[in-house]
């Protein structure tokens, strides 16, 4: 038992160091980027022609001049992907850790933590996490991403904010909205709680430590009572109780320190956060020490306040407290195990499903998804941006593939959205709200679809008039051609006329839609590029009605599409943002498209996260199962020890082992089985037999030993 205690304490200390390394990185990065800042959103309303015609370089120059003249320190943080970010700031020295500053004015000049072949990189800076690629620009670099977006102002210059806002509005016609709900100090906590499984694992080990400590201290009650009678001071008694933890603390600290060095040197590849990691780890160790000391003092107080210390000395083992503690832990872990088992099974199944779709995803290794900068909910604010993005889409539709499969989203109930939006299966097949998707010609070049005559759908099959809507329809729906035509005429009217007139109150001509039905062979699939859609079907939509977009819907449709339904391919030698940056600057939409996400990298991270979750849940399951078995055995032996005289006496008078089992043990076994069965039925019925067998074995095996002990006693 002593070895088990020491091993668990060592494991807990190692985990404290692992947590310290991870938390320090999160803490320092969030402190550097967001702490002691206020947030504002800058956007361009409908400005006059004189300001609209200003070149982007002139706008950024004016913006920088205003910031310098009003003595305000601000930073724009742009995450281009999960690991790639750019900072545009008035105070580069805050982020450089003493490295060379970009003093030159050209917008291309930058500092980075990663070496590159670019001649515009004038130096290298130290960064907290070199798994990320950071580029640091002065404010003139905003030409690349536009002036619109979210900015963070240093609190110590907030008194100058009114002057800054006034000048920006006068000179550039920009509007500014204060983000009242933003709290920079809480960004660290938000990021921290994105690692719940690691925290849960540590919490479970802490729970086990409580059990082990109580078990040890109760077991040592006789020794402590004797020490009290012999005149030992409370401090001396506390030292006696904590002596057991010296060696595991040393071993755990040594291994934890080595793991921290490994994490900083080989994974993060930066030692900037190493002192903070040690500080967090030391704080965790201090908390553990205080925790152990408090429990020790608590039990010492119980002994000191006892009116009769001889009871502790006379009683070989304080069995009743041990039984209560072990039984509580048994019931807790019997309730937890089916939940963990269910999670392990679900995560493994998710991983297997993901692997089956690898063929399609391997073809998406250089595919990226766009995302737009948030502007606001007011229609008057967003409308100019929508029209600008519509124009950008029309000018670059040969680059950007569109596929909108949102009708196949899964609701919380598990029901697909198309089923919730329709009244019958028949309606699902022919309704725009049913089994329908939206694509464009570029997508068809990536994922060809075969017509009923055996040829591929091509550009000359589409109608390009403003009143046309093109549909790819499986030949299995030919009987419903008239119904499909009527439904999609209404769909076209809503997407063009009603959006503009009802929401934006614009006056436009109402067109009479002409539906072009293109019949395609059945059993064809459309790859969604969305990992969370139709996961069991390898993210493939089979036999939908596909609307082939030609750019004649309302601008709001394309603005929305750029948030999650637009994709493009990048050259292997370029990052996603580098591929489209020239198009973005040419279209003057830098303030909107600042983030692109690698579809394949996202999937790889998802697979890695799945594997990590499986590992965490397995660790939790094994720890819980081991603790349960230990507790069950300890409880059974404690119960026997407490009733040893009665059991031996009744056995002497002819009671069989099963009669003794029924009298002393059966009620406790029944309680354990009841809790285990109930939680298994609720969470995972497949493991009901396994859990029941474990409980019976764990409780009957000690009983076999008890029978052997009775024989030896006789």
XYZ file of C-alpha atoms in Angstrom:
714
model
C 0.000 0.000 0.000
C 2.899 2.315 0.808
C 4.326 1.921 -2.721
C 0.952 2.665 -4.313
C 0.619 5.848 -2.259
C 4.091 7.019 -3.239
C 3.501 6.229 -6.920
C 0.244 8.187 -6.983
C 1.801 11.182 -5.247
C 4.690 11.155 -7.768
C 2.220 11.000 -10.685
C 0.276 13.915 -9.264
C 3.409 16.031 -8.899
C 4.456 15.226 -12.477
C 1.020 16.309 -13.678
C 1.386 19.537 -11.706
C 4.567 20.288 -13.693
C 2.835 19.394 -16.984
C -0.044 21.695 -16.091
C 2.383 24.428 -15.074
C 4.137 24.325 -18.460
C 0.873 24.447 -20.418
C -0.783 27.072 -18.247
C 2.268 29.352 -18.281
C 2.270 29.422 -22.073
C -1.444 30.232 -22.211
C -1.115 32.803 -19.438
C 1.846 34.719 -20.880
C 0.477 34.840 -24.420
C -2.924 36.105 -23.294
C -1.297 38.573 -20.913
C 0.917 39.944 -23.672
C -1.866 40.229 -26.235
C -4.951 41.119 -24.215
C -4.180 42.052 -20.601
C -4.815 45.674 -19.547
C -6.476 46.535 -22.849
C -9.851 47.770 -24.036
C -11.401 46.610 -27.306
C -12.925 48.671 -30.099
C -14.311 47.763 -33.520
C -13.599 50.073 -36.465
C -15.694 49.864 -39.607
C -16.335 51.868 -42.761
C -19.919 53.043 -43.294
C -21.104 54.599 -46.556
C -18.459 57.304 -46.789
C -18.280 60.168 -49.282
C -16.583 59.741 -52.645
C -13.551 61.853 -51.702
C -12.642 59.559 -48.795
C -13.602 56.427 -50.718
C -11.120 57.286 -53.472
C -8.176 57.584 -51.070
C -5.505 54.961 -51.886
C -5.132 52.261 -49.185
C -1.556 53.396 -48.450
C -2.743 56.958 -47.870
C -5.500 55.741 -45.527
C -3.096 53.702 -43.406
C -0.634 56.608 -43.309
C -3.366 58.938 -42.019
C -4.473 56.306 -39.516
C -0.925 55.996 -38.168
C -0.497 59.786 -38.009
C -3.698 60.145 -35.988
C -2.615 57.410 -33.563
C 0.781 59.067 -33.063
C -0.652 62.586 -32.771
C -3.197 61.552 -30.144
C -0.617 59.422 -28.256
C -2.696 56.281 -28.230
C -1.207 52.792 -28.184
C -3.212 50.192 -30.038
C -2.727 46.829 -31.717
C -4.664 44.896 -34.317
C -4.307 41.119 -33.915
C -5.092 39.090 -37.023
C -5.182 35.295 -36.795
C -4.736 34.034 -40.366
C -4.962 30.429 -39.137
C -4.669 28.481 -35.893
C -0.879 28.888 -35.896
C -0.302 31.991 -38.030
C -0.893 35.515 -36.725
C 0.104 39.072 -37.566
C 0.320 42.042 -35.197
C -0.070 45.632 -36.427
C 0.887 47.979 -33.620
C 2.079 51.399 -32.526
C 4.369 49.776 -29.930
C 6.382 46.932 -31.484
C 8.788 47.064 -28.533
C 6.077 45.434 -26.382
C 6.411 42.218 -28.381
C 10.062 42.183 -29.455
C 11.779 41.149 -26.206
C 14.668 43.467 -27.115
C 15.029 42.410 -30.768
C 15.554 44.860 -33.638
C 12.582 47.168 -34.260
C 11.060 47.784 -37.712
C 11.895 51.478 -37.983
C 11.444 51.725 -41.757
C 8.174 52.854 -43.273
C 7.517 50.427 -46.185
C 4.459 48.347 -45.380
C 6.205 45.096 -46.287
C 8.813 45.390 -43.510
C 8.225 42.979 -40.628
C 9.816 41.017 -37.809
C 9.056 37.341 -37.272
C 9.911 34.550 -34.862
C 10.466 32.212 -37.827
C 13.204 32.619 -40.442
C 11.929 33.132 -43.977
C 13.305 33.730 -47.445
C 11.441 37.045 -47.673
C 13.677 40.091 -48.155
C 11.098 42.120 -46.203
C 11.982 40.388 -42.933
C 14.489 42.683 -41.222
C 15.016 40.681 -38.066
C 13.938 37.792 -35.887
C 12.185 38.105 -32.537
C 11.713 35.713 -29.646
C 8.189 34.399 -29.141
C 6.574 32.301 -26.439
C 5.559 29.443 -28.717
C 7.508 28.713 -31.883
C 4.836 26.311 -33.079
C 3.181 29.574 -34.123
C 4.318 31.865 -36.911
C 4.183 35.499 -35.759
C 4.757 38.527 -37.970
C 5.070 41.975 -36.415
C 4.319 45.107 -38.463
C 4.017 48.783 -37.705
C 0.600 50.383 -38.310
C 1.501 51.162 -41.926
C 1.276 47.413 -42.557
C -2.501 47.651 -42.104
C -2.589 48.147 -45.854
C -2.451 44.328 -46.099
C -5.518 43.638 -43.961
C -7.532 46.862 -44.085
C -8.408 49.339 -41.376
C -11.695 47.728 -40.396
C -11.774 45.222 -37.568
C -11.051 44.693 -33.894
C -8.337 46.723 -32.114
C -6.948 46.564 -28.584
C -6.046 49.839 -26.845
C -3.631 49.941 -23.915
C -5.430 51.064 -20.761
C -2.729 53.613 -19.897
C -3.561 55.592 -23.078
C -7.361 55.334 -22.866
C -7.593 58.958 -21.742
C -6.570 59.928 -25.290
C -9.215 57.724 -26.907
C -11.885 60.475 -27.394
C -9.420 62.594 -29.425
C -8.387 59.549 -31.455
C -12.008 58.654 -32.214
C -12.895 62.210 -33.221
C -9.915 62.553 -35.581
C -10.470 59.137 -37.174
C -14.088 59.987 -37.896
C -13.216 63.392 -39.341
C -10.208 62.405 -41.461
C -11.159 58.901 -42.616
C -14.927 58.735 -42.089
C -14.542 55.604 -39.966
C -16.996 54.625 -37.253
C -15.849 53.151 -33.936
C -17.855 50.996 -31.541
C -16.614 50.247 -28.024
C -16.802 46.553 -27.063
C -18.318 47.009 -23.598
C -18.457 43.275 -22.833
C -14.761 42.719 -23.511
C -12.595 41.958 -20.466
C -8.953 41.389 -21.334
C -8.132 39.938 -17.924
C -10.592 37.075 -18.515
C -9.082 35.973 -21.828
C -6.600 33.791 -19.931
C -9.357 31.956 -18.062
C -11.332 31.428 -21.278
C -8.285 29.902 -22.943
C -7.456 27.835 -19.868
C -10.825 26.137 -19.742
C -10.363 24.877 -23.281
C -8.252 22.069 -21.730
C -10.918 20.385 -19.553
C -9.667 16.804 -19.827
C -6.220 17.570 -18.449
C -7.834 19.382 -15.548
C -10.253 16.496 -15.051
C -7.380 13.998 -14.914
C -5.627 16.066 -12.272
C -8.853 16.477 -10.313
C -9.312 12.720 -10.276
C -5.782 12.191 -8.980
C -6.440 14.789 -6.279
C -9.586 12.882 -5.327
C -7.591 9.675 -5.106
C -4.981 11.443 -3.003
C -7.673 12.492 -0.543
C -8.722 8.874 -0.230
C -5.161 7.612 0.188
C -4.328 10.293 2.751
C -7.397 9.569 4.815
C -6.741 5.859 4.605
C -3.128 6.279 5.717
C -3.920 8.718 8.517
C -6.752 6.598 9.867
C -4.505 3.548 9.713
C -1.884 5.452 11.732
C -4.326 6.524 14.416
C -2.834 4.103 16.925
C 0.685 5.451 16.348
C -0.518 9.058 16.573
C -2.437 8.416 19.779
C 0.660 6.859 21.333
C 2.743 9.829 20.188
C 0.230 12.159 21.794
C 0.404 10.289 25.099
C 4.205 10.344 24.943
C 4.157 14.146 24.686
C 4.935 14.705 20.990
C 4.010 18.201 19.820
C 1.487 18.649 16.960
C 4.369 19.754 14.705
C 6.296 16.562 15.480
C 3.191 14.480 14.815
C 2.627 16.315 11.530
C 6.211 15.553 10.548
C 5.594 11.857 11.333
C 2.526 11.805 9.099
C 4.140 13.551 6.129
C 7.389 11.562 6.238
C 5.890 9.115 3.751
C 5.671 11.790 1.044
C 9.273 13.003 0.980
C 10.621 10.487 -1.526
C 7.722 10.648 -4.042
C 7.836 14.447 -3.907
C 11.531 14.423 -4.817
C 11.112 11.865 -7.608
C 8.002 13.571 -8.966
C 9.649 16.998 -8.922
C 12.759 15.719 -10.718
C 10.753 13.980 -13.452
C 8.369 16.937 -13.710
C 11.270 19.334 -14.201
C 12.712 17.119 -16.949
C 9.324 17.022 -18.691
C 9.063 20.814 -18.467
C 12.502 21.205 -20.050
C 11.499 18.750 -22.783
C 8.268 20.665 -23.448
C 9.987 24.058 -23.612
C 13.041 22.927 -25.566
C 11.694 20.425 -28.088
C 7.976 21.163 -28.447
C 7.532 24.906 -27.884
C 11.197 25.570 -28.784
C 11.354 28.610 -26.540
C 12.400 29.113 -22.928
C 10.697 32.503 -22.498
C 7.914 30.954 -20.440
C 10.184 28.573 -18.484
C 10.469 30.781 -15.337
C 6.697 31.254 -15.320
C 6.194 27.522 -15.804
C 8.350 26.863 -12.738
C 6.394 29.504 -10.825
C 3.056 27.874 -11.691
C 4.433 24.428 -10.856
C 5.826 25.676 -7.538
C 2.469 27.223 -6.740
C 0.783 23.909 -7.519
C 3.233 22.069 -5.258
C 2.604 24.604 -2.513
C -1.142 24.037 -2.819
C -0.575 20.276 -2.626
C 1.602 20.708 0.472
C -1.013 22.923 2.117
C -3.692 20.418 1.150
C -1.789 17.501 2.725
C -1.003 19.563 5.820
C -4.630 20.621 6.293
C -5.888 17.041 6.090
C -3.136 15.962 8.475
C -4.014 18.715 10.941
C -7.681 17.837 10.623
C -7.050 14.261 11.663
C -4.631 15.319 14.395
C -7.339 17.607 15.760
C -9.764 14.682 15.850
C -7.275 12.682 17.922
C -6.348 15.613 20.193
C -9.993 16.385 20.947
C -10.757 12.757 21.641
C -11.754 12.199 25.290
C -10.301 8.711 25.374
C -7.053 8.184 23.493
C -6.899 4.610 24.801
C -9.703 3.678 22.386
C -7.373 4.467 19.470
C -4.575 2.488 21.123
C -6.786 -0.454 22.017
C -8.464 -0.580 18.592
C -5.999 -2.201 16.224
C -7.592 -0.404 13.252
C -10.302 2.301 13.156
C -12.456 0.224 10.836
C -15.729 2.151 10.800
C -14.251 5.400 9.373
C -12.348 3.329 6.809
C -15.537 1.544 5.776
C -17.459 4.809 5.392
C -14.717 6.422 3.291
C -14.174 3.396 1.057
C -17.908 2.900 0.514
C -18.354 6.535 -0.533
C -15.523 6.192 -3.036
C -16.973 2.897 -4.303
C -20.338 4.507 -5.040
C -18.707 7.521 -6.730
C -16.545 5.401 -9.022
C -19.389 2.991 -9.813
C -21.309 6.005 -11.081
C -18.317 7.429 -12.987
C -17.060 4.277 -14.747
C -19.998 3.755 -17.152
C -19.807 7.431 -18.149
C -16.084 7.167 -18.908
C -16.582 3.866 -20.719
C -19.242 5.465 -22.874
C -16.948 8.390 -23.703
C -14.067 6.081 -24.656
C -16.332 4.083 -26.958
C -17.748 7.220 -28.601
C -14.322 8.768 -29.178
C -12.893 5.550 -30.637
C -15.897 5.260 -32.958
C -15.419 8.875 -34.049
C -11.781 8.130 -34.836
C -12.683 5.069 -36.919
C -15.307 7.047 -38.846
C -12.796 9.807 -39.537
C -10.207 7.362 -40.880
C -12.694 5.879 -43.370
C -12.980 9.258 -45.098
C -9.238 9.697 -45.574
C -9.405 9.184 -49.357
C -11.488 12.321 -49.916
C -9.594 14.347 -47.349
C -6.194 13.477 -48.833
C -7.330 15.290 -51.979
C -8.030 18.373 -49.848
C -4.505 18.858 -48.505
C -4.116 22.272 -50.161
C -7.734 23.421 -49.752
C -8.504 26.410 -47.510
C -11.718 27.895 -46.179
C -12.338 31.633 -45.870
C -13.703 33.438 -42.848
C -14.892 37.030 -42.544
C -14.172 39.690 -39.946
C -17.229 40.406 -37.778
C -18.701 43.851 -38.410
C -22.089 43.935 -36.697
C -25.755 43.096 -36.950
C -27.097 46.405 -38.259
C -28.224 46.058 -41.881
C -27.175 49.638 -42.657
C -23.635 48.803 -41.509
C -23.218 45.428 -43.200
C -24.849 46.239 -46.566
C -21.821 48.040 -48.113
C -19.587 45.133 -47.103
C -22.026 42.623 -48.581
C -22.004 44.384 -51.942
C -18.221 44.651 -51.919
C -17.871 40.927 -51.183
C -20.399 40.109 -53.932
C -18.301 42.017 -56.462
C -15.161 40.309 -55.173
C -16.809 36.895 -55.608
C -17.941 37.644 -59.182
C -14.456 38.818 -60.150
C -12.779 35.725 -58.677
C -15.370 32.967 -59.033
C -12.870 30.859 -60.981
C -10.653 30.791 -57.845
C -13.264 30.252 -55.159
C -15.339 27.080 -54.971
C -18.738 27.297 -53.316
C -20.480 24.415 -51.571
C -23.213 25.122 -49.036
C -24.452 21.939 -47.344
C -26.039 23.651 -44.336
C -29.327 21.770 -44.916
C -27.428 18.679 -43.769
C -26.349 20.188 -40.443
C -27.264 18.024 -37.464
C -29.454 19.492 -34.728
C -28.901 18.831 -31.019
C -31.642 16.193 -31.205
C -29.613 14.274 -33.810
C -32.102 15.134 -36.565
C -30.761 16.630 -39.830
C -31.853 20.193 -40.517
C -33.585 19.248 -43.773
C -35.862 16.858 -41.870
C -36.813 19.567 -39.369
C -37.551 22.060 -42.169
C -39.912 19.759 -44.114
C -43.067 17.801 -43.353
C -42.471 14.529 -45.189
C -39.812 12.454 -46.926
C -41.381 13.280 -50.277
C -41.024 16.996 -49.556
C -37.402 16.517 -48.484
C -36.510 15.292 -51.980
C -37.958 18.256 -53.919
C -37.834 21.220 -51.523
C -35.019 23.819 -51.373
C -35.245 23.386 -47.598
C -34.832 19.633 -47.964
C -32.036 17.554 -49.456
C -30.584 20.445 -51.411
C -27.135 22.036 -51.638
C -25.615 25.052 -53.384
C -22.418 24.852 -55.473
C -20.712 26.751 -58.280
C -18.852 25.891 -61.469
C -15.435 25.938 -59.774
C -16.608 23.266 -57.352
C -17.705 21.133 -60.318
C -14.169 21.377 -61.699
C -12.914 19.922 -58.401
C -15.672 17.340 -58.028
C -17.059 16.458 -61.507
C -20.672 15.312 -61.818
C -21.888 13.109 -64.684
C -25.036 13.980 -66.643
C -27.611 11.388 -67.609
C -26.031 11.095 -71.085
C -22.655 10.136 -69.577
C -20.853 13.457 -70.131
C -19.639 15.795 -67.408
C -21.582 18.879 -66.374
C -19.804 21.825 -68.034
C -20.075 25.611 -68.298
C -22.094 25.446 -71.527
C -24.830 23.479 -69.737
C -25.672 26.480 -67.555
C -27.917 29.448 -68.290
C -26.343 32.774 -67.308
C -29.258 35.201 -67.602
C -30.122 37.258 -64.505
C -33.471 35.456 -64.182
C -32.010 31.918 -64.450
C -31.490 29.274 -61.791
C -29.593 26.089 -62.690
C -30.290 22.786 -60.936
C -28.502 19.434 -61.055
C -31.262 16.888 -60.438
C -30.919 13.079 -60.191
C -32.913 11.287 -62.881
C -34.777 9.420 -60.123
C -36.762 12.650 -59.575
C -37.941 13.142 -63.171
C -41.523 12.454 -62.148
C -41.358 15.453 -59.802
C -39.966 17.906 -62.372
C -42.970 20.246 -62.228
C -43.003 20.359 -58.434
C -39.240 20.989 -58.342
C -39.623 23.843 -60.832
C -42.325 25.532 -58.746
C -40.403 25.150 -55.482
C -37.174 26.584 -56.871
C -38.945 29.479 -58.558
C -40.077 30.572 -55.086
C -36.566 29.919 -53.794
C -35.075 32.158 -56.507
C -37.537 34.963 -55.734
C -36.617 34.893 -52.062
C -32.861 34.846 -52.732
C -33.044 37.792 -55.125
C -36.098 39.992 -54.628
C -37.418 39.454 -51.088
C -34.065 39.776 -49.326
C -33.388 43.130 -50.986
C -36.881 44.569 -50.567
C -37.978 43.171 -47.199
C -34.734 43.400 -45.223
C -32.856 46.244 -46.903
C -35.887 48.118 -48.309
C -34.271 48.479 -51.712
C -36.256 48.978 -54.896
C -35.318 46.392 -57.513
C -37.080 44.719 -60.405
C -38.862 41.461 -59.579
C -37.799 38.849 -62.133
C -39.793 35.843 -63.306
C -37.377 32.966 -62.706
C -36.543 30.417 -65.384
C -35.490 27.036 -63.992
C -32.883 25.088 -65.966
C -33.094 21.404 -64.977
C -29.902 19.473 -65.747
C -30.492 15.745 -65.268
C -27.608 13.814 -63.724
C -27.034 10.147 -63.015
C -28.176 8.927 -59.575
C -25.917 7.693 -56.743
C -23.415 10.522 -57.208
C -21.832 12.252 -54.235
C -20.694 15.765 -53.335
C -17.825 16.122 -50.869
C -18.748 18.679 -48.197
C -15.283 19.785 -46.974
C -17.029 19.879 -43.576
C -15.902 17.315 -41.033
C -19.028 17.594 -38.884
C -21.541 16.975 -41.698
C -22.567 13.398 -42.519
C -19.606 11.919 -40.647
C -20.979 8.389 -40.957
C -21.182 8.850 -44.770
C -17.553 10.052 -45.058
C -18.780 13.671 -45.344
C -20.412 12.899 -48.707
C -23.876 14.117 -49.740
C -25.594 11.615 -52.019
C -28.172 12.583 -54.660
C -29.174 16.070 -53.536
C -30.646 18.702 -55.807
C -27.653 20.990 -56.410
C -28.188 24.675 -57.183
C -25.312 25.755 -59.455
C -24.710 29.400 -58.567
C -23.956 31.953 -61.299
C -23.695 34.987 -59.004
C -27.192 36.397 -59.546
C -28.525 36.118 -55.981
C -28.627 38.956 -53.466
C -25.257 40.168 -52.137
C -26.102 38.965 -48.630
C -25.973 35.351 -49.872
C -22.330 35.677 -50.933
C -21.294 37.626 -47.854
C -22.716 34.785 -45.763
C -21.055 32.174 -47.999
C -17.613 33.689 -47.391
C -18.026 33.044 -43.668
C -18.117 29.241 -44.041
C -18.970 27.932 -47.515
C -16.207 29.315 -49.789
C -13.029 27.306 -50.457
C -9.905 27.724 -52.581
C -6.746 25.794 -53.434
C -3.241 27.043 -52.666
C 0.080 26.128 -54.214
C 2.068 23.701 -52.003
C 4.840 26.292 -51.624
C 2.489 29.022 -50.349
C 0.399 29.421 -47.224
C -3.318 29.818 -47.762
C -3.347 33.532 -47.051
C -0.318 34.184 -49.267
C -2.178 32.505 -52.150
C -5.161 34.870 -52.049
C -3.512 38.002 -50.585
C -2.998 39.632 -54.031
C -6.663 39.038 -54.928
C -7.775 40.391 -51.559
C -5.733 43.577 -51.941
C -6.876 44.036 -55.535
C -10.503 43.675 -54.444
C -9.980 46.014 -51.441
C -11.479 43.471 -49.039
C -8.492 43.242 -46.667
C -10.690 44.446 -43.833
C -13.008 41.487 -44.381
C -10.935 38.420 -45.310
C -8.186 38.162 -42.706
C -8.450 34.509 -41.763
C -8.216 31.374 -43.881
C -8.204 27.860 -42.457
C -6.519 24.794 -43.886
C -9.213 22.137 -44.244
C -6.719 19.296 -44.050
C -4.819 20.805 -41.115
C -8.093 21.304 -39.307
C -8.890 17.659 -39.909
C -5.422 16.593 -38.756
C -5.877 18.622 -35.585
C -9.277 17.033 -35.160
C -7.768 13.542 -35.474
C -5.038 14.507 -33.005
C -7.613 15.941 -30.595
C -9.649 12.753 -30.920
C -6.610 10.614 -30.122
C -5.740 12.870 -27.198
C -9.287 12.644 -25.851
C -9.272 8.844 -26.159
C -5.972 8.737 -24.249
C -7.272 11.057 -21.527
C -10.510 9.129 -21.103
C -8.624 5.825 -21.018
C -6.334 7.213 -18.319
C -9.353 8.365 -16.345
C -11.042 4.991 -16.859
C -7.992 2.961 -15.764
C -7.394 5.169 -12.723
C -11.070 4.967 -11.755
C -11.218 1.205 -12.282
C -8.045 0.622 -10.269
C -9.325 2.787 -7.441
C -12.689 1.016 -7.501
C -11.107 -2.439 -7.239
C -8.829 -1.300 -4.406
C -11.759 0.258 -2.547
C -13.960 -2.819 -3.005
C -11.259 -5.108 -1.646
C -10.464 -2.801 1.272
C -14.119 -2.470 2.195
C -14.686 -6.229 2.181
C -11.642 -6.887 4.337
C -12.582 -4.037 6.701
C -16.083 -5.441 7.031
C -14.669 -8.854 7.875
C -12.227 -7.416 10.414
C -14.965 -5.431 12.121
C -17.238 -8.473 12.436
C -14.488 -11.053 12.844
C -15.549 -12.308 16.266
C -19.188 -12.748 15.271
C -18.272 -14.429 11.990
C -15.908 -16.875 13.682
C -18.413 -17.656 16.436
C -21.258 -18.325 14.004
C -18.985 -20.368 11.797
C -18.080 -22.420 14.875
C -21.788 -23.095 15.465
C -22.246 -24.407 11.922
C -23.064 -21.393 9.740
C -21.981 -22.006 6.145
C -19.856 -19.424 4.271
C -22.880 -18.487 2.133
C -25.009 -17.889 5.234
C -22.292 -15.612 6.559
C -22.110 -13.900 3.171
C -25.858 -13.305 3.197
C -25.864 -11.934 6.745
C -22.839 -9.647 6.639
C -22.035 -8.850 3.005
C -25.022 -9.244 0.713
C -26.617 -5.855 1.466
C -23.392 -4.012 0.643
C -22.843 -6.018 -2.551
C -26.465 -5.332 -3.549
C -25.967 -1.574 -3.058
C -22.855 -1.599 -5.244
C -24.580 -3.624 -7.941
C -27.631 -1.346 -7.879
C -25.566 1.807 -8.428
C -23.451 0.114 -11.123
C -26.485 -1.276 -12.967
C -28.402 2.024 -12.865
C -25.516 4.081 -14.254
C -24.773 1.415 -16.875
C -28.400 1.418 -18.020
C -28.392 5.205 -18.260
C -25.038 5.675 -20.003
C -23.772 2.466 -21.577
C -25.837 -0.718 -21.526
C -23.194 -2.606 -23.531
C -20.850 -2.602 -20.532
C -23.467 -3.690 -17.998
C -22.254 -7.316 -17.861
C -18.596 -6.283 -17.606
C -19.202 -3.855 -14.756
C -21.420 -6.321 -12.864
C -18.782 -9.039 -13.201
C -16.060 -6.706 -11.911
C -18.109 -5.812 -8.842
C -18.871 -9.453 -8.053
C -15.274 -10.567 -8.565
C -13.910 -7.711 -6.497
C -16.217 -8.501 -3.593
C -16.325 -12.307 -3.791
C -12.557 -12.734 -4.175
C -11.897 -11.230 -0.719
C -14.665 -13.444 0.629
C -12.764 -16.504 -0.638
C -9.769 -15.194 1.247
C -11.979 -14.721 4.305
C -13.089 -18.353 4.106
C -9.432 -19.364 3.959
C -8.692 -17.155 6.980
C -11.528 -18.787 8.938
C -9.991 -22.178 8.240
C -6.600 -20.981 9.398
C -8.122 -19.420 12.539
C -9.791 -22.667 13.484
